[in-house]
Amino acid sequence: MRKVAIIGGQRVPFVKSFAQYRRTTNQEMLTACLNALIRRYGLEDKRLGDVALGVVMTHSTDWNLARECVVGSSLNPHTPAYNLQRACATSLDAAVQLGLRIAAGQIETGIAGGSDTNSDLPAMIRRQLSWKLIDLRNARSFGERLKILTSIGFKDLSPLYPSTLEPRTGLSMGQHTELMVKEWGITRQQQDALAYDSHMHAARAYDAGFFNDLVFEFKGVKKDTIVRPDTTPEKLAALKPAFDRSGTGSLTAGNSTLYSDGASAILLSSEEYAQQHNWQPVAYLIDAESAAVDYVHGDGLLIAPTYAVARLLKRNHLTLQDFDVYEIHEAFCGQVLCTLKAWEDADYCKKLGYDTPLGRIDRSKLNIKGGSVAIGHPFGATGARIVAQTAKILQERGGGRALISICTAGGMGTVAILQR
C-alpha cells in the first residue's frame, strides 16, 4: 500500500446561514473550491484520477452534483467524479475513499470535498401531492384529470423542509445531546468553557495568519463570520438553553454549532505523483475507521466515535495518548466532553474491548486552531475543513501524529489518523 499525501486544502469562509450566501448553491460553492485548488496547484486542464464530493441537504436535481462541479471547473473534462454522503463525516469519508484508491494504486490523485447550505434548502412537495401529480400526468381523460385536481387540498400544497430530527426517535441532535450530557454528568460551565476556548483559538489563529492560505475570499467574504473574538464566559453563561427549556437544559446557541453555509475541498495524491509535480505534502493520511451505535435503544446518538477510535488504536498499536494533535468535531461542546469522559471510564471502555480506560488526553492539544462551534459547521464541508486544518497544524509544528474524530447523525462516527 502506497503512502497517501495530503497536498493541501481550500475552502470558502464559513458563514451563518441566511446571511452572506443567500441564493448561493452548493454547486457554486464547491466549484469555487475546486477552482481555488486548481489555481494553487497548477491543475488547469489536468485529468485527475477522481473527484468525490458530498452534500447532506441536497436537491433531487443535484443527482450528479460532483460531476457537474468538475465540468464547471477548469479541470480536464475527462476527470470523473461521484457523489457520496455520510452526514457530518461526508467529506472525511470522501478523503478516506480516495485515499484507499491512491494507496492501492488505482489512481494517482484526487480531490475530496463537501458543502452544505441552509440558505438554499431543498424544499419539497409532499409525497401525497407527488403521487397525485404523477397520476395526473398519466390520466387518459378530462374526467380523470378533473377528479385528481379536485382531490388536491391545502395540506397537499404545504411544502416540506429538511429536518434535523432523527426519524427513529423524533428527537433533534441537540435533544439527543442533552440526554448524553445528563447521562455523563457534563455541566453547563464545562460546555461553555470549551466553547470559549474554541472561539479564542480560532481568533488567535486568524490573527497569526494561519488561515490565510486555507480560506479564500468568496462573494466578498474574506474570513469565517461566526468566530467571536469578543465573546466572554459571562456572555456565554447568559444565553438560554436552546433544546431543553425545562430548567435542566445546558445546550445553548453558544456551546452548539450554528446553522452554517460553506464548502471545502482537499487535494490528495500518491507520494510519487507529488514528487513528479513538485508538491510538498503537508501530511499523510494513515488510516481511518467508522462505527455506529444503537441510539434507538439507549446509546448516545453522537458517541460512536469512541468505538471507532478504539478499533483504530488497536489496529495501529497506539494508545490514546500517542498523538500530538486532537481534532474532535464540536457538533456540540457537550458531545466532545461526553466522548472524552467515556474514554476515561473503565466500565464503558470494556464495551470498547479494553480492560482499562483509554485514559485522558492532553486538553492543550485539542482543537488548537478553533473547532466547529467557532468556525461553523456546514455539514458536508466539515470533514475536509478539519483534514486541511489538521494537516497544516502538523506542518507548522514540523511533524507529529494527529487524531481526527467526527460524530454524525444516525448514531455514526468516522475517525482518522494523520501524520507528518
Tab-separated table of C-alpha atoms in Angstrom:
chain	number	residue	atom	x	y	z
A	1	MET	CA	0.000	0.000	0.000
A	2	ARG	CA	1.382	3.369	-1.059
A	3	LYS	CA	1.501	6.445	1.154
A	4	VAL	CA	-1.390	8.901	0.720
A	5	ALA	CA	-0.212	12.501	0.676
A	6	ILE	CA	-2.405	15.428	1.688
A	7	ILE	CA	-1.254	18.212	-0.609
A	8	GLY	CA	-3.485	20.995	0.690
A	9	GLY	CA	-6.994	22.333	1.059
A	10	GLN	CA	-9.103	25.301	0.084
A	11	ARG	CA	-12.429	26.470	1.408
A	12	VAL	CA	-14.792	29.379	1.285
A	13	PRO	CA	-15.295	31.270	4.540
A	14	PHE	CA	-17.975	29.609	6.637
A	15	VAL	CA	-20.855	31.969	7.390
A	16	LYS	CA	-24.030	31.960	9.418
A	17	SER	CA	-26.950	30.696	7.339
A	18	PHE	CA	-29.417	33.103	5.717
A	19	ALA	CA	-26.793	35.839	5.551
A	20	GLN	CA	-23.970	36.439	3.053
A	21	TYR	CA	-24.582	33.282	0.989
A	22	ARG	CA	-28.303	33.653	0.426
A	23	ARG	CA	-29.223	32.474	-3.093
A	24	THR	CA	-25.919	30.587	-3.300
A	25	THR	CA	-25.975	26.908	-4.275
A	26	ASN	CA	-23.779	24.037	-3.168
A	27	GLN	CA	-22.637	23.646	-6.754
A	28	GLU	CA	-21.475	27.254	-6.860
A	29	MET	CA	-19.507	26.930	-3.609
A	30	LEU	CA	-17.960	23.568	-4.474
A	31	THR	CA	-16.973	24.675	-7.963
A	32	ALA	CA	-15.276	27.699	-6.406
A	33	CYS	CA	-13.318	25.382	-4.077
A	34	LEU	CA	-12.241	23.195	-6.997
A	35	ASN	CA	-11.059	26.221	-8.954
A	36	ALA	CA	-9.159	27.519	-5.932
A	37	LEU	CA	-7.265	24.217	-5.679
A	38	ILE	CA	-6.713	24.233	-9.439
A	39	ARG	CA	-5.163	27.703	-9.328
A	40	ARG	CA	-2.993	26.949	-6.334
A	41	TYR	CA	-1.572	23.649	-7.587
A	42	GLY	CA	-1.488	24.235	-11.343
A	43	LEU	CA	-4.224	21.751	-12.215
A	44	GLU	CA	-5.695	23.641	-15.169
A	45	ASP	CA	-6.855	21.142	-17.791
A	46	LYS	CA	-5.374	18.245	-15.763
A	47	ARG	CA	-7.186	14.918	-15.684
A	48	LEU	CA	-7.372	13.707	-12.080
A	49	GLY	CA	-7.989	10.146	-11.004
A	50	ASP	CA	-11.321	11.006	-9.382
A	51	VAL	CA	-13.248	13.672	-7.508
A	52	ALA	CA	-15.517	12.740	-4.575
A	53	LEU	CA	-17.884	15.414	-3.275
A	54	GLY	CA	-20.826	15.271	-0.911
A	55	VAL	CA	-23.732	17.326	0.355
A	56	VAL	CA	-26.083	16.333	3.171
A	57	MET	CA	-29.088	18.520	2.325
A	58	THR	CA	-29.120	18.113	-1.423
A	59	HIS	CA	-31.708	18.880	-4.073
A	60	SER	CA	-33.013	15.958	-6.105
A	61	THR	CA	-31.806	17.767	-9.230
A	62	ASP	CA	-28.244	17.530	-7.883
A	63	TRP	CA	-28.107	13.785	-8.510
A	64	ASN	CA	-24.806	14.223	-10.383
A	65	LEU	CA	-23.505	17.221	-8.438
A	66	ALA	CA	-19.836	16.217	-8.229
A	67	ARG	CA	-19.557	15.686	-11.956
A	68	GLU	CA	-21.341	18.970	-12.666
A	69	CYS	CA	-18.843	20.775	-10.425
A	70	VAL	CA	-15.943	19.225	-12.327
A	71	VAL	CA	-17.407	20.158	-15.702
A	72	GLY	CA	-17.956	23.692	-14.410
A	73	SER	CA	-14.347	23.969	-13.243
A	74	SER	CA	-11.130	24.309	-15.226
A	75	LEU	CA	-10.167	20.664	-14.654
A	76	ASN	CA	-9.911	18.497	-17.733
A	77	PRO	CA	-13.482	17.356	-18.506
A	78	HIS	CA	-12.250	13.756	-18.700
A	79	THR	CA	-11.926	13.823	-14.896
A	80	PRO	CA	-14.574	11.513	-13.365
A	81	ALA	CA	-16.492	12.418	-10.216
A	82	TYR	CA	-19.114	10.976	-7.891
A	83	ASN	CA	-21.385	11.950	-5.014
A	84	LEU	CA	-21.318	10.444	-1.536
A	85	GLN	CA	-22.858	11.180	1.849
A	86	ARG	CA	-22.243	10.168	5.454
A	87	ALA	CA	-23.875	13.078	7.265
A	88	CYS	CA	-21.322	15.280	9.057
A	89	ALA	CA	-18.413	12.985	8.120
A	90	THR	CA	-19.180	13.213	4.397
A	91	SER	CA	-16.020	14.918	3.170
A	92	LEU	CA	-13.791	12.994	5.599
A	93	ASP	CA	-15.236	9.801	4.134
A	94	ALA	CA	-14.580	11.208	0.664
A	95	ALA	CA	-10.918	11.654	1.590
A	96	VAL	CA	-10.753	8.140	3.050
A	97	GLN	CA	-12.265	6.552	-0.054
A	98	LEU	CA	-9.949	8.360	-2.435
A	99	GLY	CA	-7.034	7.657	-0.107
A	100	LEU	CA	-7.677	3.933	-0.267
A	101	ARG	CA	-7.732	4.045	-4.066
A	102	ILE	CA	-4.483	6.008	-4.136
A	103	ALA	CA	-2.895	3.583	-1.664
A	104	ALA	CA	-3.983	0.628	-3.795
A	105	GLY	CA	-2.513	2.142	-6.958
A	106	GLN	CA	-5.847	2.603	-8.748
A	107	ILE	CA	-5.446	6.375	-9.061
A	108	GLU	CA	-2.605	8.830	-8.544
A	109	THR	CA	-4.504	11.885	-7.353
A	110	GLY	CA	-7.981	13.101	-6.453
A	111	ILE	CA	-9.991	15.833	-4.793
A	112	ALA	CA	-12.322	15.207	-1.850
A	113	GLY	CA	-14.768	17.787	-0.585
A	114	GLY	CA	-18.205	18.711	0.583
A	115	SER	CA	-20.658	21.518	1.047
A	116	ASP	CA	-23.919	22.468	2.702
A	117	THR	CA	-26.167	25.481	2.860
A	118	ASN	CA	-29.291	26.124	4.858
A	119	SER	CA	-29.841	29.230	2.753
A	120	ASP	CA	-30.767	27.099	-0.269
A	121	LEU	CA	-32.794	24.388	1.429
A	122	PRO	CA	-34.304	21.736	-0.862
A	123	ALA	CA	-37.958	22.405	-0.035
A	124	MET	CA	-40.058	19.522	-1.302
A	125	ILE	CA	-43.661	18.797	-2.140
A	126	ARG	CA	-45.482	16.238	-0.060
A	127	ARG	CA	-45.454	12.638	-1.239
A	128	GLN	CA	-49.237	12.562	-1.482
A	129	LEU	CA	-49.132	15.531	-3.869
A	130	SER	CA	-46.314	13.938	-5.836
A	131	TRP	CA	-48.359	10.775	-6.320
A	132	LYS	CA	-51.372	12.802	-7.426
A	133	LEU	CA	-49.293	14.770	-9.931
A	134	ILE	CA	-47.934	11.526	-11.365
A	135	ASP	CA	-51.490	10.213	-11.662
A	136	LEU	CA	-52.492	13.489	-13.302
A	137	ARG	CA	-49.768	13.120	-15.890
A	138	ASN	CA	-50.867	9.582	-16.687
A	139	ALA	CA	-54.617	10.344	-16.738
A	140	ARG	CA	-56.249	9.495	-20.073
A	141	SER	CA	-59.404	11.592	-19.932
A	142	PHE	CA	-60.576	15.034	-18.870
A	143	GLY	CA	-62.794	13.412	-16.240
A	144	GLU	CA	-59.861	11.589	-14.660
A	145	ARG	CA	-57.796	14.776	-14.604
A	146	LEU	CA	-60.611	16.778	-13.043
A	147	LYS	CA	-61.134	14.146	-10.338
A	148	ILE	CA	-57.426	14.218	-9.443
A	149	LEU	CA	-57.272	18.021	-9.434
A	150	THR	CA	-60.271	18.360	-7.136
A	151	SER	CA	-58.689	15.868	-4.700
A	152	ILE	CA	-55.728	18.178	-4.074
A	153	GLY	CA	-56.220	20.000	-0.762
A	154	PHE	CA	-54.415	22.791	1.064
A	155	LYS	CA	-52.498	20.260	3.166
A	156	ASP	CA	-51.116	18.669	-0.005
A	157	LEU	CA	-49.789	22.055	-1.139
A	158	SER	CA	-47.826	22.901	2.019
A	159	PRO	CA	-44.072	22.366	1.410
A	160	LEU	CA	-41.790	20.060	3.348
A	161	TYR	CA	-38.423	21.299	4.595
A	162	PRO	CA	-35.437	19.137	5.568
A	163	SER	CA	-35.438	18.279	9.254
A	164	THR	CA	-32.613	17.577	11.663
A	165	LEU	CA	-34.857	15.242	13.652
A	166	GLU	CA	-33.775	11.621	13.839
A	167	PRO	CA	-36.542	9.661	12.064
A	168	ARG	CA	-36.350	6.740	14.516
A	169	THR	CA	-36.708	8.825	17.660
A	170	GLY	CA	-38.276	12.108	16.591
A	171	LEU	CA	-35.610	13.968	18.573
A	172	SER	CA	-33.192	16.550	17.225
A	173	MET	CA	-29.445	16.117	17.517
A	174	GLY	CA	-29.448	18.764	20.222
A	175	GLN	CA	-32.116	16.931	22.210
A	176	HIS	CA	-30.127	13.720	21.927
A	177	THR	CA	-27.030	15.528	23.162
A	178	GLU	CA	-29.000	16.838	26.131
A	179	LEU	CA	-29.641	13.196	27.050
A	180	MET	CA	-25.936	12.443	26.671
A	181	VAL	CA	-24.691	15.287	28.880
A	182	LYS	CA	-27.185	14.320	31.587
A	183	GLU	CA	-26.035	10.693	31.408
A	184	TRP	CA	-22.354	11.642	31.640
A	185	GLY	CA	-22.747	14.472	34.141
A	186	ILE	CA	-21.386	17.212	31.877
A	187	THR	CA	-22.123	20.667	33.282
A	188	ARG	CA	-23.146	23.860	31.519
A	189	GLN	CA	-19.966	25.525	32.767
A	190	GLN	CA	-17.790	22.829	31.190
A	191	GLN	CA	-19.557	23.208	27.851
A	192	ASP	CA	-19.294	26.990	27.889
A	193	ALA	CA	-15.594	26.783	28.781
A	194	LEU	CA	-14.922	24.582	25.738
A	195	ALA	CA	-16.929	26.966	23.533
A	196	TYR	CA	-14.922	29.916	24.826
A	197	ASP	CA	-11.662	28.101	24.068
A	198	SER	CA	-12.898	27.303	20.554
A	199	HIS	CA	-13.535	30.983	19.777
A	200	MET	CA	-10.295	32.155	21.357
A	201	HIS	CA	-8.212	29.581	19.498
A	202	ALA	CA	-9.841	30.450	16.171
A	203	ALA	CA	-9.435	34.190	16.758
A	204	ARG	CA	-5.750	33.814	17.614
A	205	ALA	CA	-5.231	31.600	14.568
A	206	TYR	CA	-6.751	34.285	12.336
A	207	ASP	CA	-4.589	36.964	13.941
A	208	ALA	CA	-1.497	34.833	13.290
A	209	GLY	CA	-2.429	34.348	9.617
A	210	PHE	CA	-2.941	30.592	9.996
A	211	PHE	CA	-6.000	30.554	7.722
A	212	ASN	CA	-4.591	32.842	5.028
A	213	ASP	CA	-3.747	30.021	2.619
A	214	LEU	CA	-6.671	27.787	3.601
A	215	VAL	CA	-9.576	30.221	3.198
A	216	PHE	CA	-10.115	32.258	0.037
A	217	GLU	CA	-12.407	35.238	-0.495
A	218	PHE	CA	-15.855	34.310	-1.760
A	219	LYS	CA	-18.713	36.692	-2.516
A	220	GLY	CA	-16.946	39.499	-0.709
A	221	VAL	CA	-16.419	37.447	2.471
A	222	LYS	CA	-12.774	37.081	3.495
A	223	LYS	CA	-12.980	35.114	6.771
A	224	ASP	CA	-15.323	32.947	8.823
A	225	THR	CA	-18.068	35.125	10.239
A	226	ILE	CA	-19.081	33.024	13.247
A	227	VAL	CA	-15.792	33.379	15.148
A	228	ARG	CA	-16.384	35.682	18.141
A	229	PRO	CA	-13.075	37.114	19.426
A	230	ASP	CA	-15.055	39.372	21.769
A	231	THR	CA	-17.050	36.650	23.499
A	232	THR	CA	-16.567	36.084	27.229
A	233	PRO	CA	-17.510	33.377	29.708
A	234	GLU	CA	-20.101	35.810	31.063
A	235	LYS	CA	-21.714	36.313	27.647
A	236	LEU	CA	-21.870	32.569	27.074
A	237	ALA	CA	-23.335	31.982	30.535
A	238	ALA	CA	-26.133	34.489	29.835
A	239	LEU	CA	-27.553	32.507	26.897
A	240	LYS	CA	-30.709	30.478	27.408
A	241	PRO	CA	-30.925	26.727	26.743
A	242	ALA	CA	-31.885	26.012	23.150
A	243	PHE	CA	-33.123	22.405	23.206
A	244	ASP	CA	-34.368	21.680	26.739
A	245	ARG	CA	-36.269	24.556	28.287
A	246	SER	CA	-37.491	22.579	31.277
A	247	GLY	CA	-34.931	24.192	33.560
A	248	THR	CA	-32.425	21.344	33.299
A	249	GLY	CA	-31.117	22.050	29.796
A	250	SER	CA	-27.497	23.099	29.278
A	251	LEU	CA	-27.034	23.277	25.492
A	252	THR	CA	-27.235	26.814	24.138
A	253	ALA	CA	-26.595	28.618	20.876
A	254	GLY	CA	-23.201	29.478	22.338
A	255	ASN	CA	-21.951	25.963	23.049
A	256	SER	CA	-23.559	24.351	19.971
A	257	THR	CA	-22.800	24.772	16.284
A	258	LEU	CA	-24.908	27.323	14.442
A	259	TYR	CA	-26.589	26.679	11.113
A	260	SER	CA	-23.789	27.423	8.650
A	261	ASP	CA	-23.157	27.697	4.917
A	262	GLY	CA	-19.867	26.751	3.312
A	263	ALA	CA	-17.789	24.348	1.237
A	264	SER	CA	-14.292	22.891	1.360
A	265	ALA	CA	-12.045	20.599	-0.673
A	266	ILE	CA	-8.656	18.916	-0.327
A	267	LEU	CA	-6.154	17.573	-2.844
A	268	LEU	CA	-4.708	14.099	-2.260
A	269	SER	CA	-2.078	12.201	-4.225
A	270	SER	CA	0.410	9.396	-4.110
A	271	GLU	CA	3.835	10.350	-2.834
A	272	GLU	CA	5.355	9.592	-6.237
A	273	TYR	CA	2.878	11.835	-8.074
A	274	ALA	CA	3.563	14.635	-5.580
A	275	GLN	CA	7.299	14.379	-6.240
A	276	GLN	CA	6.761	14.467	-10.001
A	277	HIS	CA	4.753	17.695	-9.680
A	278	ASN	CA	6.999	19.339	-7.070
A	279	TRP	CA	4.230	19.325	-4.461
A	280	GLN	CA	5.321	19.249	-0.849
A	281	PRO	CA	2.875	17.044	1.110
A	282	VAL	CA	1.505	18.786	4.172
A	283	ALA	CA	0.844	15.476	5.937
A	284	TYR	CA	-0.164	11.885	5.203
A	285	LEU	CA	-3.471	10.089	5.678
A	286	ILE	CA	-2.521	6.946	7.603
A	287	ASP	CA	-5.721	5.080	8.494
A	288	ALA	CA	-9.417	5.562	9.226
A	289	GLU	CA	-12.356	3.790	10.836
A	290	SER	CA	-16.131	4.198	11.002
A	291	ALA	CA	-18.545	2.974	13.667
A	292	ALA	CA	-22.207	3.040	14.586
A	293	VAL	CA	-24.199	2.677	17.823
A	294	ASP	CA	-27.745	1.601	18.668
A	295	TYR	CA	-29.015	5.053	19.582
A	296	VAL	CA	-32.621	3.926	19.145
A	297	HIS	CA	-32.289	1.688	22.207
A	298	GLY	CA	-30.286	3.885	24.524
A	299	ASP	CA	-26.804	4.537	23.176
A	300	GLY	CA	-25.819	8.179	22.912
A	301	LEU	CA	-26.510	9.411	19.387
A	302	LEU	CA	-23.081	11.040	18.997
A	303	ILE	CA	-20.928	8.599	20.962
A	304	ALA	CA	-19.987	6.314	18.029
A	305	PRO	CA	-16.500	7.847	17.564
A	306	THR	CA	-15.474	6.264	20.871
A	307	TYR	CA	-15.861	2.828	19.242
A	308	ALA	CA	-14.188	3.886	16.001
A	309	VAL	CA	-11.171	5.324	17.841
A	310	ALA	CA	-10.836	2.206	19.997
A	311	ARG	CA	-10.662	-0.037	16.941
A	312	LEU	CA	-8.323	2.359	15.116
A	313	LEU	CA	-5.918	2.432	18.059
A	314	LYS	CA	-5.782	-1.349	18.299
A	315	ARG	CA	-5.157	-1.811	14.599
A	316	ASN	CA	-2.302	0.695	14.657
A	317	HIS	CA	-0.850	-0.453	18.018
A	318	LEU	CA	-1.315	3.006	19.536
A	319	THR	CA	-2.677	4.428	22.758
A	320	LEU	CA	-4.980	7.426	23.025
A	321	GLN	CA	-2.065	9.456	24.345
A	322	ASP	CA	0.180	8.772	21.314
A	323	PHE	CA	-0.972	11.904	19.477
A	324	ASP	CA	0.381	15.421	19.251
A	325	VAL	CA	-2.870	16.925	17.946
A	326	TYR	CA	-6.539	16.064	18.558
A	327	GLU	CA	-9.259	17.429	16.290
A	328	ILE	CA	-12.670	16.442	17.648
A	329	HIS	CA	-15.602	17.901	15.753
A	330	GLU	CA	-17.614	20.209	18.002
A	331	ALA	CA	-21.136	19.423	16.846
A	332	PHE	CA	-21.900	20.365	20.445
A	333	CYS	CA	-19.381	21.040	23.169
A	334	GLY	CA	-21.325	18.594	25.302
A	335	GLN	CA	-20.743	15.821	22.785
A	336	VAL	CA	-16.976	16.393	22.816
A	337	LEU	CA	-16.907	16.303	26.608
A	338	CYS	CA	-19.018	13.120	26.729
A	339	THR	CA	-16.566	11.455	24.347
A	340	LEU	CA	-13.571	12.455	26.450
A	341	LYS	CA	-15.245	11.291	29.653
A	342	ALA	CA	-16.254	7.964	28.095
A	343	TRP	CA	-12.631	7.208	27.222
A	344	GLU	CA	-11.750	7.753	30.890
A	345	ASP	CA	-14.478	5.405	32.173
A	346	ALA	CA	-13.340	1.853	32.941
A	347	ASP	CA	-16.771	0.218	32.593
A	348	TYR	CA	-17.500	1.978	29.327
A	349	CYS	CA	-14.127	1.067	27.850
A	350	LYS	CA	-14.842	-2.606	28.486
A	351	LYS	CA	-17.551	-2.246	25.827
A	352	LEU	CA	-14.835	-0.922	23.541
A	353	GLY	CA	-12.761	-4.059	24.064
A	354	TYR	CA	-10.304	-2.641	26.617
A	355	ASP	CA	-9.597	-3.955	30.109
A	356	THR	CA	-8.570	-0.498	31.291
A	357	PRO	CA	-9.700	3.010	30.355
A	358	LEU	CA	-8.237	4.577	27.229
A	359	GLY	CA	-7.488	7.477	29.545
A	360	ARG	CA	-7.247	11.251	29.380
A	361	ILE	CA	-5.887	13.341	26.576
A	362	ASP	CA	-3.841	16.492	26.963
A	363	ARG	CA	-6.523	19.152	26.515
A	364	SER	CA	-3.911	21.702	25.405
A	365	LYS	CA	-3.634	19.663	22.183
A	366	LEU	CA	-7.387	19.751	21.430
A	367	ASN	CA	-8.776	21.879	18.567
A	368	ILE	CA	-5.925	24.317	18.950
A	369	LYS	CA	-6.884	26.480	15.936
A	370	GLY	CA	-10.584	26.545	16.755
A	371	GLY	CA	-13.339	23.988	16.333
A	372	SER	CA	-16.736	23.804	14.675
A	373	VAL	CA	-18.503	25.850	17.371
A	374	ALA	CA	-16.365	28.871	16.468
A	375	ILE	CA	-15.654	28.246	12.783
A	376	GLY	CA	-19.029	26.855	11.726
A	377	HIS	CA	-20.399	23.523	10.591
A	378	PRO	CA	-21.752	23.266	7.034
A	379	PHE	CA	-22.403	19.536	7.389
A	380	GLY	CA	-20.771	18.144	4.252
A	381	ALA	CA	-17.862	20.604	4.382
A	382	THR	CA	-16.618	19.941	7.905
A	383	GLY	CA	-14.545	16.809	7.217
A	384	ALA	CA	-12.392	18.385	4.519
A	385	ARG	CA	-12.061	21.537	6.617
A	386	ILE	CA	-10.738	19.545	9.546
A	387	VAL	CA	-8.348	17.446	7.424
A	388	ALA	CA	-6.794	20.509	5.767
A	389	GLN	CA	-6.589	22.401	9.058
A	390	THR	CA	-5.073	19.468	10.953
A	391	ALA	CA	-2.548	18.723	8.223
A	392	LYS	CA	-1.350	22.321	8.318
A	393	ILE	CA	-1.014	22.177	12.102
A	394	LEU	CA	1.292	19.159	11.704
A	395	GLN	CA	3.259	21.011	9.037
A	396	GLU	CA	3.698	24.086	11.230
A	397	ARG	CA	4.898	22.081	14.195
A	398	GLY	CA	7.387	20.215	11.998
A	399	GLY	CA	5.821	16.788	12.335
A	400	GLY	CA	3.748	14.598	14.611
A	401	ARG	CA	0.623	12.477	14.681
A	402	ALA	CA	-2.985	13.706	14.761
A	403	LEU	CA	-6.300	12.081	15.598
A	404	ILE	CA	-9.444	13.317	13.841
A	405	SER	CA	-12.885	12.385	15.183
A	406	ILE	CA	-16.244	13.317	13.671
A	407	CYS	CA	-19.649	12.268	15.009
A	408	THR	CA	-22.639	12.099	12.668
A	409	ALA	CA	-26.392	11.815	12.552
A	410	GLY	CA	-27.792	8.307	12.620
A	411	GLY	CA	-25.540	7.303	15.507
A	412	MET	CA	-22.356	7.025	13.435
A	413	GLY	CA	-18.812	8.339	13.572
A	414	THR	CA	-15.718	8.430	11.375
A	415	VAL	CA	-12.172	8.906	12.661
A	416	ALA	CA	-8.756	9.102	11.050
A	417	ILE	CA	-5.028	9.334	11.738
A	418	LEU	CA	-2.842	11.943	10.043
A	419	GLN	CA	0.927	12.005	10.342
A	420	ARG	CA	3.897	14.038	9.174
